[in-house]
Amino acid sequence: MQHLEELKQQIKDKLPELDVVVGWEQGFDPLRATPLFMRKPEDVDRLIWNPLCVHNLATYLTGLKGKKVGVVVKGCDSRSVIQLLQEKLISRDDVTVFGLPCTGVVSIRKINRQLGSLDYVEDVELSEDSITVTSNGQKHAFGLADVAADKCGRCQYHSALLSDAFVGEPLTDQAEDDYADVKAFEEQSEEDKMNHWLDVMDRCVRCYACRNACPMCVCRDHCVAQSRDPHWMTQEDSVQNKWLFQMIHTMHLAGRCTECGECERSCPVSIPLLLLRRKMNKEINELFDYKAGTLIDGKPPLMSFKVEEENINERGW
Amino acid sequence: MTQAPNPYLPAVGTITETIQETPTIKTFRVVLNSEEAMKNFTFHPGQVGQLSVFGTGESTFVINSPPTRMDYLQFSVMRAGEVTAKLHSLSAGDQVGVRAPLGNWFPYEELKGKDIVFVGGGIGMAPLRTLLLYMLDNRSDYGEISVLYGARSPQDMAFQYELPEWLERSDMNTVLTIDAAAEGWEHSVGLIPNVLLEMEPSPKNTVAITCGPPIMIKFTLQALQKLGFKDDQIITTLEKRMKCGVGICGRCNIGGSYVCVDGPVYTYEQLKALPNEL
Amino acid sequence: MADKFVATNELGSWLAALSDQYRTLVPRREGDAVVFQPFEESRPVELDARPTKSPKEAVFPQCEALLTFAYNKNPETPGRVEVAVTEKMGGAPTVVVGGRPCDASGFFTFDRVYDSERVKDLNYLHRREQTLFVSLVCEKPATTCFCNWVGGGPASANGSDALMIPVDGGYVLESLTDSGGKLLEGLSDASDVQTKQAQSVKSAAEEAMDKAPDLSAAQEQLLAHFDDAEFWEEQSGKCISCGTCTYLCPTCYCFNITDEQFGHEGVRLRTWDNCMSSLFTMEASGHNPRPTKAHRLKNRVGHKFSYYPSLHGGNIACCGCGRCIKSCPASVDIRAIVLNAIATPVSQPEG
């Protein structure tokens, strides 16, 4: 995109004061970007910025604690940075945010569904509203809107909400998010809903990619899924254990999940995890009128206390 | 179908006696329930076993009784995590699983005719004890034997019921030391490496065998080198998180060396050749 | 045995016949992933897209019981508690249809470790001896395929009992072992035209592979970089320390042993373990020999391309399937790491 050179310059300008800046570069094939850790000016020349930059780089911030880190963020990513700051999991002084306006990223899975396989991608051309993938000698053109990640279609924060350097023109148009996908799922019978989750969780391999890719999941090695004290789960690969882990994972994100979707994107066996978190967020939104990571001085509702809650009528009088 | 012993199947044994050595170290004397298994059990000094409490898990301990005294198998356990805490709650009559012997052993054949210096710190005395007692039971095979055993305080010394005997024996030289002076303590005071330098063991035809906390080993090594001990004259035994104990599960390796197979006994010369991943 | 042929629309009935005698595992689409599951006539088999998971589970399940135990009071002395321990061994005649040649060859990495003179892992062997592989030949490599870097190939017979080659209208099946031949007995012979087409599919696949780089320096170079913290921090920066690469890998064989107790009974489990997790080598004292993800990635790559080859006659513990690259959430590329280790001069210590 046109602001790439300006972004590179901004990063190069700040690089001397920083230990590392995290961005994206071209990955192992034309369709895949991959996180880039820039330490020297030559590293910055490898930076890319386009709809293939799907990774939420905020997930690396807690692991780099103590270092002066720069991070390049889209709108959704910046929410994670804000949420991490609200919870004091990172220090504002240690993070330099390079904010970008974003019109959406591609869902690699949607392209996979169209092509049947991503094994033979030879070339990718991007324009302002389309992506053309050459695979096995054949060109396939898609409108970006058709293969964008689901989250982009309902994005209310196209521009990074927090930045030390904002590159580009802020985008103001917002989509609607009325949690239609969650409501549609809720209409199903209890039995159908449960069977759906037991069915999809069966292929889980307990790799914890969902947990490790999530910027808010900081427990990592102390996670209850692997803990023997408390001992809530066994190492059996039964669907009950896997489902319990996912439930706990979702609950621990209540009021904290910024719906970046990395959990679902990272899952190697494509379990539709985002739906669970969106259900959680719908409840939080209705109860507390709160969306995680949108206000820099916001207080996560489950980390604060109010004597009288606006939407919870405990005493009935 | 392949026929071979199942490497994961433990023998079931009964704890015949427990000894609270220190607030954190407890010794267990175990007899295998099968008389035949106990009779046929052979091992070399330095080998370890996976001791388990069924329902809690397995953990690695050296068999610190020598093969010359087979009334029981002795394990001394320092309480550190889940399995060791559970073991500490057991008493005589309780059942444990024993998967042993595993790993390599002290080169007691090659040590014949040499003078031996044992340097043990805290629980590190446990693996040294098995070789020491073996040598005492085969006394004429070995030259001068010296033991330097140190702990933080008198309460942290293990095997206290045996120390008087070691001190009294004329065919070995025993020095006990604690970190700081304590009331009623009649023996040396000082950190192990410093006391070792005072002892000034000669490296001539001598092998030093040391085990203890990592920091103690580090400084003891320096002291031994200062005294003129070459790398192949220093032997130690390593600890690692182990699971299978037979070199398969891929966990206890230092580079290409599996501590449960190529170790836990290593000479310092061998350790230096390994990648820095202790 | 002459080559056999099965038409695409007859595949189901052949697999159904196999299912009568064997646990028959085939690739199947679930969501956007392709996983191995027991064949079901009502659910289509996916033979075009490469499987996401490897068929490793057929021989080495993610979780299996090594033994069960039960505590009981001694009837003569009620104050005493006894424990009865029962050995557990699983396995049933199994055939995996539709894995790729790389998947089948992955088990050689296991065999060298699990079936040695020093120790035999009976749980593994009981399944290994009863599992057959009918491997689908790849028509062309994926951008992430590098089987020929590590001694494999798209039509390699190494490790399979039969090969399945896509031709017009179906598949030609080539028997490689006696057991493989038994699987193909009910099928009709392939015609000369079909046999010829199968041969040209195989040659074309081999020709389509890019020339493999020389990896002979990897064993030494990876060890030479062992103390180069900066190198490994760079290589591991984007890794998120999950278990995707490990669990999808056909050659990753590390495992954990844990006890689970329910009341007076319980089980000792063997489960896949993941060397990318910091818990892998965490000691009870709190000391961890591999405290950072840089240490752990160095161990994983070092083990596969250096330590294992040095212990097992130069054989690399990797089959080049590329799953770790494709499925990694951050697109960590093990090929790049190995090539970087070979190409980067070892930094000399100062002074």
GROMACS .gro file of N, CA, C and O in nm, chain A residues 9 12 32 60 64 74 83 87 90 134 151 164-165 167 169 172-173 190 192 210 212 230 247 253 275 305 317:
model
  108
    9GLN      N    1   1.018   0.461   0.690
    9GLN     CA    2   1.099   0.575   0.736
    9GLN      C    3   1.074   0.603   0.883
    9GLN      O    4   1.167   0.625   0.960
   12LYS      N    5   1.255   0.347   1.080
   12LYS     CA    6   1.400   0.368   1.078
   12LYS      C    7   1.437   0.484   1.170
   12LYS      O    8   1.539   0.481   1.237
   32ARG      N    9   0.163  -1.587   0.179
   32ARG     CA   10   0.182  -1.580   0.323
   32ARG      C   11   0.277  -1.470   0.363
   32ARG      O   12   0.390  -1.460   0.315
   60TYR      N   13   0.336  -1.063   2.070
   60TYR     CA   14   0.476  -1.077   2.108
   60TYR      C   15   0.516  -0.982   2.221
   60TYR      O   16   0.625  -0.992   2.275
   64LEU      N   17   0.832  -0.986   2.531
   64LEU     CA   18   0.947  -0.897   2.515
   64LEU      C   19   0.953  -0.795   2.628
   64LEU      O   20   1.014  -0.689   2.616
   74LYS      N   21  -0.268  -0.289   1.308
   74LYS     CA   22  -0.390  -0.250   1.239
   74LYS      C   23  -0.489  -0.207   1.349
   74LYS      O   24  -0.456  -0.211   1.466
   83GLN      N   25  -0.576  -0.315   2.547
   83GLN     CA   26  -0.620  -0.405   2.654
   83GLN      C   27  -0.503  -0.447   2.741
   83GLN      O   28  -0.513  -0.454   2.863
   87GLU      N   29  -0.463  -0.364   3.146
   87GLU     CA   30  -0.439  -0.465   3.249
   87GLU      C   31  -0.298  -0.456   3.305
   87GLU      O   32  -0.257  -0.540   3.384
   90ILE      N   33   0.174  -0.472   3.003
   90ILE     CA   34   0.292  -0.409   2.940
   90ILE      C   35   0.298  -0.264   2.986
   90ILE      O   36   0.199  -0.209   3.034
  134THR      N   37  -0.236  -1.686  -0.846
  134THR     CA   38  -0.201  -1.782  -0.950
  134THR      C   39  -0.158  -1.911  -0.883
  134THR      O   40  -0.061  -1.914  -0.807
  151LYS      N   41  -1.409  -1.101   1.045
  151LYS     CA   42  -1.403  -0.988   1.137
  151LYS      C   43  -1.398  -0.856   1.061
  151LYS      O   44  -1.445  -0.752   1.111
  164ASP      N   45   0.192   0.590   1.837
  164ASP     CA   46   0.293   0.694   1.855
  164ASP      C   47   0.325   0.756   1.721
  164ASP      O   48   0.367   0.870   1.712
  165ALA      N   49   0.307   0.677   1.617
  165ALA     CA   50   0.323   0.729   1.481
  165ALA      C   51   0.213   0.667   1.398
  165ALA      O   52   0.205   0.545   1.388
  167VAL      N   53   0.051   0.620   1.031
  167VAL     CA   54   0.092   0.638   0.892
  167VAL      C   55  -0.030   0.619   0.802
  167VAL      O   56  -0.089   0.512   0.797
  169GLU      N   57  -0.406   0.793   0.610
  169GLU     CA   58  -0.525   0.870   0.646
  169GLU      C   59  -0.617   0.783   0.731
  169GLU      O   60  -0.651   0.672   0.691
  172THR      N   61  -1.276   0.633   0.865
  172THR     CA   62  -1.380   0.658   0.963
  172THR      C   63  -1.504   0.571   0.946
  172THR      O   64  -1.581   0.554   1.039
  173ASP      N   65  -1.528   0.516   0.824
  173ASP     CA   66  -1.655   0.441   0.812
  173ASP      C   67  -1.648   0.311   0.891
  173ASP      O   68  -1.550   0.240   0.891
  190GLU      N   69  -3.045  -2.699   2.226
  190GLU     CA   70  -2.931  -2.724   2.315
  190GLU      C   71  -2.851  -2.843   2.266
  190GLU      O   72  -2.729  -2.842   2.266
  192ASP      N   73  -2.830  -2.971   1.961
  192ASP     CA   74  -2.756  -2.945   1.837
  192ASP      C   75  -2.632  -2.862   1.866
  192ASP      O   76  -2.526  -2.885   1.809
  210CYS      N   77  -0.404  -2.176   1.990
  210CYS     CA   78  -0.507  -2.074   2.019
  210CYS      C   79  -0.466  -1.993   2.141
  210CYS      O   80  -0.477  -1.871   2.143
  212ASN      N   81  -0.153  -1.964   2.272
  212ASN     CA   82  -0.027  -1.891   2.256
  212ASN      C   83  -0.036  -1.778   2.156
  212ASN      O   84   0.041  -1.683   2.162
  230PRO      N   85  -0.357  -2.649   4.028
  230PRO     CA   86  -0.473  -2.737   4.040
  230PRO      C   87  -0.482  -2.839   3.926
  230PRO      O   88  -0.436  -2.815   3.817
  247MET      N   89  -1.350  -2.413   2.710
  247MET     CA   90  -1.446  -2.338   2.790
  247MET      C   91  -1.375  -2.246   2.887
  247MET      O   92  -1.406  -2.128   2.902
  253LEU      N   93  -1.119  -1.513   2.903
  253LEU     CA   94  -1.109  -1.399   2.813
  253LEU      C   95  -1.228  -1.306   2.823
  253LEU      O   96  -1.232  -1.205   2.753
  275LEU      N   97  -1.633  -1.800   1.741
  275LEU     CA   98  -1.774  -1.792   1.776
  275LEU      C   99  -1.796  -1.796   1.927
  275LEU      O  100  -1.877  -1.722   1.982
  305PHE      N  101  -1.502  -0.299   4.026
  305PHE     CA  102  -1.615  -0.326   4.113
  305PHE      C  103  -1.707  -0.205   4.119
  305PHE      O  104  -1.661  -0.092   4.131
  317TRP      N  105  -3.549  -0.474   4.364
  317TRP     CA  106  -3.633  -0.361   4.408
  317TRP      C  107  -3.565  -0.228   4.381
  317TRP      O  108  -3.467  -0.211   4.328
   0.00000   0.00000   0.00000
